mmCIF file of C-alpha atoms in Angstrom:
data_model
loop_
_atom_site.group_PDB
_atom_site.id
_atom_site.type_symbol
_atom_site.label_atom_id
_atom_site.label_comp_id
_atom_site.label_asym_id
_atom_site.label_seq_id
_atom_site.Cartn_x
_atom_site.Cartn_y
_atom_site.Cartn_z
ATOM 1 C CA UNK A 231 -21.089 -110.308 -50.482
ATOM 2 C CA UNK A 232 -20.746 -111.373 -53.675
ATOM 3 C CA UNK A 233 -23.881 -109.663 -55.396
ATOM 4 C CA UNK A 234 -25.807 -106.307 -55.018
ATOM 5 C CA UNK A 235 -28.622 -106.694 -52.425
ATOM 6 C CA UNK A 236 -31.065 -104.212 -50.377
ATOM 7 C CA UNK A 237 -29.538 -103.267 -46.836
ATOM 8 C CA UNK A 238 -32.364 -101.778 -44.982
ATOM 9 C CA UNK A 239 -31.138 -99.849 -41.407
ATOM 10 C CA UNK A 240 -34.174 -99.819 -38.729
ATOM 11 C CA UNK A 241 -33.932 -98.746 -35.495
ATOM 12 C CA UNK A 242 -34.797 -95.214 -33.242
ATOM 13 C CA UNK A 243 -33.944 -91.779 -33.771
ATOM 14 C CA UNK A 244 -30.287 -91.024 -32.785
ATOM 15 C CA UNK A 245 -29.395 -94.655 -33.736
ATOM 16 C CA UNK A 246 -27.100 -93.561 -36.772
ATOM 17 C CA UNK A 247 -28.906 -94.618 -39.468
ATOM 18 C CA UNK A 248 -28.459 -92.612 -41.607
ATOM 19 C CA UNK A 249 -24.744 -91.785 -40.556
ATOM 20 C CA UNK A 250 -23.795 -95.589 -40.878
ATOM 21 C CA UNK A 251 -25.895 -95.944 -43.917
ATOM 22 C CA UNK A 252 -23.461 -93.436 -45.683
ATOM 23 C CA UNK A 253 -20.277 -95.252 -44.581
ATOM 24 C CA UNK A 254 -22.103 -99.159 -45.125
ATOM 25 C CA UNK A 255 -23.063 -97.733 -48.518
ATOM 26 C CA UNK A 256 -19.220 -96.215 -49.669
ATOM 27 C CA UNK A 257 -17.841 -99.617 -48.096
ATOM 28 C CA UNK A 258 -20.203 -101.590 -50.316
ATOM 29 C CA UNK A 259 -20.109 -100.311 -53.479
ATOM 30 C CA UNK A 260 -24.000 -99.409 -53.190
ATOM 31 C CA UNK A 261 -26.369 -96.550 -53.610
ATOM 32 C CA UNK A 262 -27.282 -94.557 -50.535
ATOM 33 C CA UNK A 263 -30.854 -93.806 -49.880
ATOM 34 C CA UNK A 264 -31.669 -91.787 -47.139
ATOM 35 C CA UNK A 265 -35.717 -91.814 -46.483
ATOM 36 C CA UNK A 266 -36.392 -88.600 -44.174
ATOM 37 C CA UNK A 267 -34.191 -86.981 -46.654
ATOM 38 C CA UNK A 268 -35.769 -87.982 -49.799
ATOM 39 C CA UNK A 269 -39.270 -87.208 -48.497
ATOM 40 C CA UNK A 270 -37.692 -83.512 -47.279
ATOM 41 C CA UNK A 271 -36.886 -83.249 -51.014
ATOM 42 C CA UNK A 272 -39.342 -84.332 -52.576
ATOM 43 C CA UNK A 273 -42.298 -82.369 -50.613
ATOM 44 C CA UNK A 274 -39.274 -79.518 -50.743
ATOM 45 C CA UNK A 275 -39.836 -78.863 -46.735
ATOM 46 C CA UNK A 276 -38.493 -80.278 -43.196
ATOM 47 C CA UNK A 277 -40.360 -83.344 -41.967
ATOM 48 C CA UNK A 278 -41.571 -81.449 -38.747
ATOM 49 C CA UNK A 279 -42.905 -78.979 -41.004
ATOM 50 C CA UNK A 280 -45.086 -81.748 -43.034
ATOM 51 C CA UNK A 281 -46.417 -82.817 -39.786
ATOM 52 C CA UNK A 282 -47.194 -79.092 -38.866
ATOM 53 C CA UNK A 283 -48.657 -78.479 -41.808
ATOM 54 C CA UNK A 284 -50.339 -81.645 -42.875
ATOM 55 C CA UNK A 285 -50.878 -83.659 -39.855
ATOM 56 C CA UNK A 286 -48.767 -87.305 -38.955
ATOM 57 C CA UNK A 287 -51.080 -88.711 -41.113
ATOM 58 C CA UNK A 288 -50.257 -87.610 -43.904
ATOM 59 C CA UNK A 289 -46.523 -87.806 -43.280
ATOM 60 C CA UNK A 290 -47.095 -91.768 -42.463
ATOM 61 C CA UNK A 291 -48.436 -92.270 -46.116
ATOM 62 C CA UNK A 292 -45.498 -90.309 -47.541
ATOM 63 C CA UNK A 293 -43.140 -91.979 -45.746
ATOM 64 C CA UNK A 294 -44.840 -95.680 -46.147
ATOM 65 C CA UNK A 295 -44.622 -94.578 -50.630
ATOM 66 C CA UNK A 296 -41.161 -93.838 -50.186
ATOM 67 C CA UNK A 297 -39.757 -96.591 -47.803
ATOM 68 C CA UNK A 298 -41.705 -98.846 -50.392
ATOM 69 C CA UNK A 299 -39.970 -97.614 -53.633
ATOM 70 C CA UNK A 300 -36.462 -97.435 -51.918
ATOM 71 C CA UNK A 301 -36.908 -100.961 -51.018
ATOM 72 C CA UNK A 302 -37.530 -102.145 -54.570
ATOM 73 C CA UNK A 303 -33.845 -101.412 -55.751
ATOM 74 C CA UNK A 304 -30.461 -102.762 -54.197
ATOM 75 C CA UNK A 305 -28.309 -100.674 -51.721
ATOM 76 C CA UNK A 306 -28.572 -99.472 -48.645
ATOM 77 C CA UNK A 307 -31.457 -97.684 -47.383
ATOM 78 C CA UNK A 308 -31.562 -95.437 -44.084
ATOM 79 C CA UNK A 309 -35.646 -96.085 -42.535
ATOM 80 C CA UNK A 310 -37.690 -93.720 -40.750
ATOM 81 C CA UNK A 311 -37.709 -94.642 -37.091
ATOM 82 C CA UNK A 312 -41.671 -95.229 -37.185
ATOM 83 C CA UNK A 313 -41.535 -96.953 -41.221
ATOM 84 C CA UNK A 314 -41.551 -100.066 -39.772
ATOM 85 C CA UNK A 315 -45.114 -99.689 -38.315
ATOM 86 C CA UNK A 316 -46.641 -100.026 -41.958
ATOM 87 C CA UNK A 317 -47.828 -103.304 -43.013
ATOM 88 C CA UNK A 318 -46.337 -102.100 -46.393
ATOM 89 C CA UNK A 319 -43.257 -101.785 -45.488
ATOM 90 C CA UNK A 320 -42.836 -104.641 -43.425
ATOM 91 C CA UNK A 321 -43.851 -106.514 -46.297
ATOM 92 C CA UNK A 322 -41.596 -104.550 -48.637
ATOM 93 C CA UNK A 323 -38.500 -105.692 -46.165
ATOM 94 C CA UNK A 324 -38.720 -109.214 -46.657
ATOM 95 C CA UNK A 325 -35.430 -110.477 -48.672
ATOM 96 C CA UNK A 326 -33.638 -107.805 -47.346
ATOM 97 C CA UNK A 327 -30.838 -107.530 -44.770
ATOM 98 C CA UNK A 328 -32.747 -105.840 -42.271
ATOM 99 C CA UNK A 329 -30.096 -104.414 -39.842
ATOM 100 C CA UNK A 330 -31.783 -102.679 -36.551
ATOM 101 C CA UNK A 331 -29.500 -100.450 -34.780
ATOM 102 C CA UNK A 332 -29.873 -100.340 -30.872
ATOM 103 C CA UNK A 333 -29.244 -97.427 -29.424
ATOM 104 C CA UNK A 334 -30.653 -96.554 -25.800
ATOM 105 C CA UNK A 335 -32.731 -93.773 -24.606
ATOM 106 C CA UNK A 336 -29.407 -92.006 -22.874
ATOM 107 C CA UNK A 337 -26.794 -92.329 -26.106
ATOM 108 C CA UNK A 338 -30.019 -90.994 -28.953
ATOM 109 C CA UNK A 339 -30.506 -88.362 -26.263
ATOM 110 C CA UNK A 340 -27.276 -87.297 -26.678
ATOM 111 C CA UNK A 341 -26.523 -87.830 -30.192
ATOM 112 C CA UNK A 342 -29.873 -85.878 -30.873
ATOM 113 C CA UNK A 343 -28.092 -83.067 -29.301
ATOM 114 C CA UNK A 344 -30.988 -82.901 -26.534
ATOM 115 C CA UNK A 345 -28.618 -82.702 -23.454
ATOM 116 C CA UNK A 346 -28.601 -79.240 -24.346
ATOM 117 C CA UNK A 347 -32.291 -78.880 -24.300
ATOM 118 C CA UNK A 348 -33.822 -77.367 -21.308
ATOM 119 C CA UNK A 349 -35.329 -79.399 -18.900
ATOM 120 C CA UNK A 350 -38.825 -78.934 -19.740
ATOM 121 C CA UNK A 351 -38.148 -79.948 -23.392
ATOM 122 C CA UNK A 352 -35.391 -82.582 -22.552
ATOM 123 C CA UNK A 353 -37.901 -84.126 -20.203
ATOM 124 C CA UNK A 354 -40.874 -84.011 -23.081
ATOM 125 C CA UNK A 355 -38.106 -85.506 -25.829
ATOM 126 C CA UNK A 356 -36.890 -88.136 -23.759
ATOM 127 C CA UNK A 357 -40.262 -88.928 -22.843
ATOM 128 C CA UNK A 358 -41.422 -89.317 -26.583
ATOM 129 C CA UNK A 359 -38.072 -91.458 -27.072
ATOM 130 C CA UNK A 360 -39.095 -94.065 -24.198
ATOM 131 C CA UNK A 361 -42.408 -94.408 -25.746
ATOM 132 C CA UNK A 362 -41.345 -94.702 -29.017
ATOM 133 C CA UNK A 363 -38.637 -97.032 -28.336
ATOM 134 C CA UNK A 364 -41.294 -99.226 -25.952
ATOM 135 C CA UNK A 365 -43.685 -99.472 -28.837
ATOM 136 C CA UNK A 366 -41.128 -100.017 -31.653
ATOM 137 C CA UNK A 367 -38.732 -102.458 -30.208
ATOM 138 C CA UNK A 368 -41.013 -105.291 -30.734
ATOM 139 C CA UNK A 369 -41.235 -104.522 -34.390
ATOM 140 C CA UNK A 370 -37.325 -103.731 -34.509
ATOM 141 C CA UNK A 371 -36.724 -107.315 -32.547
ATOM 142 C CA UNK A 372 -39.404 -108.855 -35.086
ATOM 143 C CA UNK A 373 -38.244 -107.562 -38.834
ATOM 144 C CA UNK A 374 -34.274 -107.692 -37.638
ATOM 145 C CA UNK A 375 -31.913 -110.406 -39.193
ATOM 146 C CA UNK A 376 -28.882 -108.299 -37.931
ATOM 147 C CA UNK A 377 -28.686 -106.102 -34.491
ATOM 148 C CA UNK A 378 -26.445 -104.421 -33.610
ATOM 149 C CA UNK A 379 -25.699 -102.215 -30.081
ATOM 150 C CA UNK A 380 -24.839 -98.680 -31.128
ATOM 151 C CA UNK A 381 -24.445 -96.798 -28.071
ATOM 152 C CA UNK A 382 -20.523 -97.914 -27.644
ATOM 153 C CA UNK A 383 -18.751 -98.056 -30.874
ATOM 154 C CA UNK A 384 -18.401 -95.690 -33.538
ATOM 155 C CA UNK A 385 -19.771 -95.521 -37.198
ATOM 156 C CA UNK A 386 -16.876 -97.323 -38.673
ATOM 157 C CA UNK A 387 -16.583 -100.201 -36.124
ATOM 158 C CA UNK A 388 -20.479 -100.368 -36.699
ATOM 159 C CA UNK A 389 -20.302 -100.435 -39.899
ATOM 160 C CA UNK A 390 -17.338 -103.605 -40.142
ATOM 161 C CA UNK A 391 -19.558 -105.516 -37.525
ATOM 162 C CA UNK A 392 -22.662 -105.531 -40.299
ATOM 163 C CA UNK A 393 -20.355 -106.354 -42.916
ATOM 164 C CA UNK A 394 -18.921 -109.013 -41.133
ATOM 165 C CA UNK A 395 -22.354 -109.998 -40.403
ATOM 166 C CA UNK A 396 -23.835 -109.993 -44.168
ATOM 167 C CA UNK A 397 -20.612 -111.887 -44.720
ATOM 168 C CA UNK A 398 -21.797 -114.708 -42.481
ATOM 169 C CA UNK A 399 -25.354 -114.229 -43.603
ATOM 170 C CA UNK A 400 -24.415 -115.249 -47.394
ATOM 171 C CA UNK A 401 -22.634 -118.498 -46.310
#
C-alpha cells in the first residue's frame, strides 16, 4: 500500500474489530478509529446505557453520524456490528477497503465472555447473536471486498492476511 486509504472492519460482535483494528492500524501507519468507542465518548456514557436511556433509535442515528464522519478521513475504522444497516453508511463505504470479519455464533460467544453467562442469559445472547448474524450476513457478504474467517487465527495472523490482501487489492 503505497498511499493512505480508509480501512473499514464490518462484521458481528465478538469478531475483533476493534482488537484487529488496533494492530491493522499500528502495522499501517494509520489512525485508529474505534466507532462504539467514540460514540461512548462523545455522549460521555456506555452504549447499552444510550439505548436504556434513549431508545435504539436514537443510538442508530448516533451511530449512522459517526460511522459517516470516520469514513470521510483515511485509516482504519472499527464499525458497529449493525452500522452497516444504514443506507448512509453503506454509501459512505464505497472506495473503501471494506474488510468483514467472520466469526461464528460459538467463537463471538466465547470471545464475548458469554460462556460464563448463565443459561438463561447465554441462551437469550446467543439467541440475539443468531439473529443478528442471519440478518446481517447478507449486508456483510454484500459491502465486503475482503473476508476474512476469524474464529481460528489470532489478531496478528488476521491482521497479515488483510494486509496481504490490500496488497493484492492495489495491484
Amino acid at each position: 500500500m503505497t498511499q493512505a486509504r480508509t480501512i473499514a472492519l464490518i462484521g458481528a460482535p465478538g469478531a475483533g474489530k476493534s482488537t484487529v483494528g488496533q494492530h491493522l492500524a499500528a502495522r499501517l501507519g494509520l489512525p485508529f478509529i474505534d466507532v462504539d468507542a467514540a460514540i461512548e465518548a462523545a455522549q460521555g456514557r456506555l452504549i447499552r446505557e444510550i439505548f436504556a436511556d434513549s431508545g435504539e433509535a436514537h443510538f442508530r442515528a448516533l451511530e449512522r453520524d459517526a460511522t459517516v464522519a470516520a469514513l470521510a478521513d483515511p485509516g482504519v475504522v472499527a464499525l458497529g456490528s449493525g452500522a452497516v444497516l444504514a443506507a448512509e453508511v453503506g454509501e459512505a463505504l464505497r472506495g473503501a477497503a471494506v474488510v468483514w470479519l467472520q466469526v461464528s455464533v460459538a467463537q463471538a460467544s466465547r470471545r464475548l465472555g458469554l460462556n460464563q453467562a448463565g443459561v438463561l442469559v447465554l441462551g437469550n445472547l446467543r439467541a440475539t447473536l443468531i439473529k443478528q448474524l442471519a440478518e446481517r450476513t447478507p449486508v456483510y457478504q454484500n459491502l465486503a471486498t475482503i473476508s476474512v474467517d476469524t474464529d481460528h487465527a489470532g489478531a496478528s495472523a488476521i491482521v497479515e492476511r488483510i494486509v496481504t490482501e490490500l496488497k493484492e487489492d492495489d495491484r
